[in-house]
Each structure stands twice: as structure tokens, then as C-alpha cells.
Amino acid sequence: MYNIKHMTILLVAVFFALGIGIAIGFTANSDKLLVKQQKIIIDQLEENYTHLKESSRMKERQLALLIESQKRDYEFLAQNFDMLLAGRLQGKKASVIEFGNSDKSGEIIDCLKKAGAQVQFITIVNEEVKGSDLDVFAEAFATGNIEKFQYLKEAGLIEFIGVYDRSVDFIVLIRNGEKNNPLSTVKKLVRLKPVVIVQSSNLPKLDVKDSDRLFYIDNIDTVMGKYRMIISLTNNF
């Protein structure tokens, strides 16, 4: 006869065996379910990858077509540049300010003249001009104070060509160097006349927001940049 102790041990052993069996069965079923889920995920990933490859190829083709179209547009613009811009600024008077020297500035001035603008006054600001001297320059330009212009010229801080005329319609400010930050000067000049800041595409961009009296072109070394300059001056100023 089994006593209570033996019966208790037997029942525990039976339930333990049942538990192991249930656990093994659950694990086996779980493994099958896991394998099935993994297959679904893998199939979905492969499908997505194939879709992405096709989408990428389509985008590459679209990009190639866009580049080719842009190339044709640039070629057309280059070939017909003078004709498209001729007379756009007829009768307008311009003043040009250069921050630093560059052989590219001649192209910009020539572009303005071809569009019909009269470039009456050209100022070249030395790269070393900073702080208070820049304030003096901006004030001289805004007020037409010839004595201050002469002071800056004699100090070797600026050079100028032509006759200063406050009746100009707009100011083109050419940024020629990375060290040149004309924004403090522009804030004062823009109260006087509309200003367009231009620079080559190889220079770091300035933090400038366009307005009805200020426009910024960061690729003036390209045909498109010059075209944008003339069109902006025509439409906005």
C-alpha cells in the first residue's frame, strides 16, 4: 500500500511529465509558426527589394532624362543669351560694388550693359575693410558724401570708377571672396536702393532671404546665374 507521501510524489511526477510533454508540443508548434512567419518576412523583404531596384532604375532613367533636358536648356540659353536679355534693363541706371577683386566682375558688368543698363559707378572695396570703415563706406554710399569717398580712397580702402549718382535704380553687389561678408553693408544700402548680391558657386552661401528690395544669386559664374540676375532685376526692381 502506498502511503500519502508516495502518492504525493507520484502525482508530482505525473504532472511534471505532462508539463514537459505540453512544453515540447508547444515549442514544436511555435517553431513551425516561427519558420512560417520568417518565410513570410523574407518573401516580403525580397519583394520590397525587387520593387526598390525597379524604382531605383526608373529614377536613374528619369534623372538621366532630366540632366539631358537641362543640358539642352543650358545650351539654348548660352546660344541665345544676348538676344533673350537684350533691352531688358533699357534706361535703368546701375551702381556696382565689388567686395574684393576678381576677373569675373567684368563679365557681370558686361552682362548688365548688354541688357541695356547704364553702369554709372563702380566701387571696389578692399578685402581688409572691416567694422567702422565699412560703416563709413555704407554711409558715404547712402548719403552721397564725396568727402568720405575721397577719405576711403586716399586710405587705400576703396577704388571707384565713374561719377556717383544717387538716382541709380539698383545696386549690384559682387562678393568675390570667402572672407567677404557684405550683409552689414547691405542692410544699410537696401534702405537706399534695391540690392542684388551675386557670387560664384564655389563660395560658401550666405544666409540671405530674398525680399522685394533684396535678391541673392549664388551662381553668377554660370549662364543660368547671369540670366537669373537680369530677370530678377527686370521683374522685381
Tab-separated table of C-alpha atoms in Angstrom:
chain	number	residue	atom	x	y	z
A	1	MET	CA	0.000	0.000	0.000
A	2	TYR	CA	1.212	3.427	-0.914
A	3	ASN	CA	1.201	5.945	1.821
A	4	ILE	CA	0.319	9.594	1.350
A	5	LYS	CA	3.961	10.547	0.823
A	6	HIS	CA	4.333	8.092	-2.051
A	7	MET	CA	1.036	9.226	-3.602
A	8	THR	CA	2.151	12.845	-3.466
A	9	ILE	CA	5.490	12.091	-5.135
A	10	LEU	CA	3.710	10.066	-7.848
A	11	LEU	CA	1.228	12.839	-8.608
A	12	VAL	CA	4.036	15.413	-8.802
A	13	ALA	CA	5.958	13.163	-11.207
A	14	VAL	CA	2.875	12.683	-13.424
A	15	PHE	CA	2.111	16.412	-13.592
A	16	PHE	CA	5.790	17.157	-14.260
A	17	ALA	CA	5.817	14.652	-17.133
A	18	LEU	CA	2.613	16.157	-18.531
A	19	GLY	CA	4.157	19.624	-18.266
A	20	ILE	CA	7.258	18.567	-20.196
A	21	GLY	CA	5.080	16.994	-22.878
A	22	ILE	CA	2.943	20.102	-23.219
A	23	ALA	CA	6.036	22.311	-23.337
A	24	ILE	CA	7.664	20.155	-26.020
A	25	GLY	CA	4.465	20.165	-28.078
A	26	PHE	CA	4.092	23.940	-27.718
A	27	THR	CA	7.737	24.509	-28.652
A	28	ALA	CA	7.405	22.333	-31.742
A	29	ASN	CA	4.275	24.168	-32.840
A	30	SER	CA	5.942	27.508	-32.065
A	31	ASP	CA	8.969	26.565	-34.178
A	32	LYS	CA	6.699	25.745	-37.114
A	33	LEU	CA	4.867	29.037	-36.668
A	34	LEU	CA	8.161	30.917	-36.362
A	35	VAL	CA	9.538	29.331	-39.536
A	36	LYS	CA	6.328	30.225	-41.350
A	37	GLN	CA	6.490	33.830	-40.148
A	38	GLN	CA	10.176	34.089	-41.091
A	39	LYS	CA	9.382	32.859	-44.596
A	40	ILE	CA	6.627	35.453	-44.946
A	41	ILE	CA	9.000	38.210	-43.776
A	42	ILE	CA	11.810	37.063	-46.094
A	43	ASP	CA	9.426	36.873	-49.066
A	44	GLN	CA	8.167	40.360	-48.253
A	45	LEU	CA	11.724	41.720	-47.966
A	46	GLU	CA	12.682	40.180	-51.303
A	47	GLU	CA	9.574	41.657	-52.898
A	48	ASN	CA	10.350	45.086	-51.433
A	49	TYR	CA	13.984	44.849	-52.564
A	50	THR	CA	12.905	43.980	-56.109
A	51	HIS	CA	10.462	46.885	-56.068
A	52	LEU	CA	13.164	49.244	-54.792
A	53	LYS	CA	15.581	48.101	-57.504
A	54	GLU	CA	12.984	48.736	-60.186
A	55	SER	CA	12.092	52.073	-58.619
A	56	SER	CA	15.786	53.000	-58.426
A	57	ARG	CA	16.308	52.105	-62.088
A	58	MET	CA	13.282	54.187	-63.027
A	59	LYS	CA	14.578	57.144	-61.004
A	60	GLU	CA	18.007	56.787	-62.615
A	61	ARG	CA	16.378	56.890	-66.052
A	62	GLN	CA	14.271	59.894	-65.040
A	63	LEU	CA	17.360	61.629	-63.649
A	64	ALA	CA	19.301	60.938	-66.851
A	65	LEU	CA	16.442	62.399	-68.909
A	66	LEU	CA	16.260	65.430	-66.607
A	67	ILE	CA	20.018	66.031	-66.892
A	68	GLU	CA	19.839	65.733	-70.669
A	69	SER	CA	16.898	68.154	-70.798
A	70	GLN	CA	18.725	70.602	-68.527
A	71	LYS	CA	21.823	70.336	-70.713
A	72	ARG	CA	19.760	71.244	-73.793
A	73	ASP	CA	18.199	74.187	-71.923
A	74	TYR	CA	21.636	75.467	-70.896
A	75	GLU	CA	22.937	75.143	-74.450
A	76	PHE	CA	19.928	77.038	-75.796
A	77	LEU	CA	20.358	79.734	-73.147
A	78	ALA	CA	24.078	80.084	-73.889
A	79	GLN	CA	23.488	80.342	-77.643
A	80	ASN	CA	20.647	82.864	-77.353
A	81	PHE	CA	21.711	84.686	-74.184
A	82	ASP	CA	22.281	88.132	-75.708
A	83	MET	CA	19.077	88.010	-77.743
A	84	LEU	CA	16.935	86.896	-74.784
A	85	LEU	CA	18.241	89.631	-72.482
A	86	ALA	CA	18.714	92.491	-74.934
A	87	GLY	CA	16.955	95.648	-73.743
A	88	ARG	CA	15.575	94.093	-70.558
A	89	LEU	CA	17.155	96.850	-68.441
A	90	GLN	CA	16.966	99.609	-71.016
A	91	GLY	CA	17.044	103.035	-69.360
A	92	LYS	CA	17.954	101.635	-65.938
A	93	LYS	CA	20.939	103.038	-64.041
A	94	ALA	CA	23.134	100.686	-62.045
A	95	SER	CA	25.832	101.058	-59.448
A	96	VAL	CA	28.224	98.149	-58.888
A	97	ILE	CA	30.063	97.420	-55.645
A	98	GLU	CA	32.789	94.782	-55.577
A	99	PHE	CA	33.976	93.225	-52.335
A	100	GLY	CA	37.490	92.123	-53.285
A	101	ASN	CA	38.963	91.861	-56.777
A	102	SER	CA	38.059	89.272	-59.398
A	103	ASP	CA	38.459	88.931	-63.138
A	104	LYS	CA	34.861	87.643	-63.245
A	105	SER	CA	33.349	91.007	-62.334
A	106	GLY	CA	33.947	92.275	-65.874
A	107	GLU	CA	31.590	89.585	-67.194
A	108	ILE	CA	28.868	90.698	-64.789
A	109	ILE	CA	29.221	94.367	-65.747
A	110	ASP	CA	29.261	93.424	-69.436
A	111	CYS	CA	26.092	91.387	-68.914
A	112	LEU	CA	24.336	94.384	-67.336
A	113	LYS	CA	25.372	96.613	-70.224
A	114	LYS	CA	24.184	94.101	-72.838
A	115	ALA	CA	20.803	94.117	-71.116
A	116	GLY	CA	20.685	97.895	-71.608
A	117	ALA	CA	21.661	99.112	-68.122
A	118	GLN	CA	23.914	102.141	-67.662
A	119	VAL	CA	26.631	101.201	-65.180
A	120	GLN	CA	27.479	104.633	-63.803
A	121	PHE	CA	29.585	103.958	-60.745
A	122	ILE	CA	31.869	101.051	-59.856
A	123	THR	CA	33.363	100.756	-56.369
A	124	ILE	CA	35.988	98.179	-55.412
A	125	VAL	CA	36.144	97.603	-51.660
A	126	ASN	CA	39.447	96.293	-50.299
A	127	GLU	CA	39.174	92.898	-48.581
A	128	GLU	CA	40.767	94.376	-45.470
A	129	VAL	CA	37.946	96.876	-44.948
A	130	LYS	CA	36.049	95.916	-41.806
A	131	GLY	CA	33.948	97.266	-38.961
A	132	SER	CA	33.791	101.046	-38.681
A	133	ASP	CA	35.320	101.610	-42.143
A	134	LEU	CA	32.531	99.546	-43.676
A	135	ASP	CA	30.032	101.700	-41.801
A	136	VAL	CA	31.718	104.827	-43.196
A	137	PHE	CA	31.530	103.345	-46.696
A	138	ALA	CA	27.859	102.404	-46.371
A	139	GLU	CA	27.032	105.872	-45.040
A	140	ALA	CA	29.024	107.555	-47.828
A	141	PHE	CA	27.188	105.498	-50.407
A	142	ALA	CA	23.793	106.119	-48.861
A	143	THR	CA	24.267	109.877	-48.472
A	144	GLY	CA	26.469	110.574	-51.475
A	145	ASN	CA	29.143	112.112	-49.259
A	146	ILE	CA	32.015	112.623	-51.708
A	147	GLU	CA	34.422	113.665	-48.936
A	148	LYS	CA	34.030	110.291	-47.250
A	149	PHE	CA	34.567	108.545	-50.573
A	150	GLN	CA	37.785	110.519	-51.013
A	151	TYR	CA	38.893	109.677	-47.464
A	152	LEU	CA	38.379	105.952	-48.061
A	153	LYS	CA	40.116	106.146	-51.432
A	154	GLU	CA	43.143	108.005	-50.055
A	155	ALA	CA	43.375	105.439	-47.247
A	156	GLY	CA	43.599	102.718	-49.884
A	157	LEU	CA	40.369	101.126	-48.706
A	158	ILE	CA	38.339	101.615	-51.875
A	159	GLU	CA	38.713	102.466	-55.541
A	160	PHE	CA	35.974	103.860	-57.711
A	161	ILE	CA	35.326	104.442	-61.377
A	162	GLY	CA	32.760	106.846	-62.785
A	163	VAL	CA	30.609	109.511	-61.181
A	164	TYR	CA	28.486	108.779	-58.134
A	165	ASP	CA	24.790	109.311	-58.772
A	166	ARG	CA	22.121	108.740	-56.131
A	167	SER	CA	19.476	108.430	-58.830
A	168	VAL	CA	20.586	104.884	-59.728
A	169	ASP	CA	17.781	102.350	-59.940
A	170	PHE	CA	19.562	99.456	-58.256
A	171	ILE	CA	22.868	98.285	-56.779
A	172	VAL	CA	24.671	95.090	-57.774
A	173	LEU	CA	26.985	93.895	-55.010
A	174	ILE	CA	29.616	91.365	-56.120
A	175	ARG	CA	31.048	89.112	-53.421
A	176	ASN	CA	34.420	87.877	-54.658
A	177	GLY	CA	35.920	86.121	-51.640
A	178	GLU	CA	35.051	83.744	-48.834
A	179	LYS	CA	36.105	86.308	-46.221
A	180	ASN	CA	33.787	88.937	-47.668
A	181	ASN	CA	30.520	89.171	-45.767
A	182	PRO	CA	28.674	92.241	-47.047
A	183	LEU	CA	25.453	91.748	-45.085
A	184	SER	CA	26.018	94.594	-42.610
A	185	THR	CA	26.621	96.952	-45.546
A	186	VAL	CA	23.654	95.552	-47.463
A	187	LYS	CA	21.290	96.308	-44.564
A	188	LYS	CA	22.117	99.992	-44.955
A	189	LEU	CA	22.257	100.054	-48.745
A	190	VAL	CA	18.910	98.312	-49.173
A	191	ARG	CA	17.225	101.272	-47.454
A	192	LEU	CA	18.586	103.448	-50.241
A	193	LYS	CA	18.067	101.280	-53.319
A	194	PRO	CA	17.158	97.707	-54.244
A	195	VAL	CA	20.211	95.446	-53.993
A	196	VAL	CA	21.141	92.201	-55.716
A	197	ILE	CA	24.015	90.234	-54.155
A	198	VAL	CA	25.887	87.956	-56.551
A	199	GLN	CA	28.686	85.455	-56.030
A	200	SER	CA	30.327	82.460	-57.703
A	201	SER	CA	29.042	78.969	-56.944
A	202	ASN	CA	32.353	77.893	-55.372
A	203	LEU	CA	31.922	80.283	-52.424
A	204	PRO	CA	30.031	79.334	-49.231
A	205	LYS	CA	26.460	80.554	-49.338
A	206	LEU	CA	25.275	83.488	-47.286
A	207	ASP	CA	22.224	83.321	-45.066
A	208	VAL	CA	20.095	85.706	-47.112
A	209	LYS	CA	16.349	85.765	-47.607
A	210	ASP	CA	15.026	87.377	-50.767
A	211	SER	CA	12.634	90.290	-50.417
A	212	ASP	CA	11.110	92.941	-52.656
A	213	ARG	CA	14.320	95.018	-52.284
A	214	LEU	CA	16.945	92.299	-51.942
A	215	PHE	CA	17.805	89.366	-54.158
A	216	TYR	CA	20.616	86.821	-53.822
A	217	ILE	CA	22.246	84.826	-56.627
A	218	ASP	CA	24.866	82.257	-55.632
A	219	ASN	CA	25.906	81.010	-59.100
A	220	ILE	CA	26.710	84.154	-61.089
A	221	ASP	CA	29.617	82.283	-62.730
A	222	THR	CA	27.093	80.266	-64.763
A	223	VAL	CA	24.879	81.269	-67.677
A	224	MET	CA	21.820	80.484	-65.567
A	225	GLY	CA	23.069	82.725	-62.749
A	226	LYS	CA	23.558	85.698	-65.082
A	227	TYR	CA	20.151	85.060	-66.627
A	228	ARG	CA	18.533	84.974	-63.170
A	229	MET	CA	20.237	88.251	-62.257
A	230	ILE	CA	18.828	90.098	-65.275
A	231	ILE	CA	15.368	88.554	-64.962
A	232	SER	CA	15.257	89.336	-61.222
A	233	LEU	CA	16.228	92.946	-61.869
A	234	THR	CA	13.641	93.165	-64.640
A	235	ASN	CA	10.766	91.631	-62.676
A	236	ASN	CA	11.433	92.937	-59.173
A	237	PHE	CA	13.233	96.243	-59.463
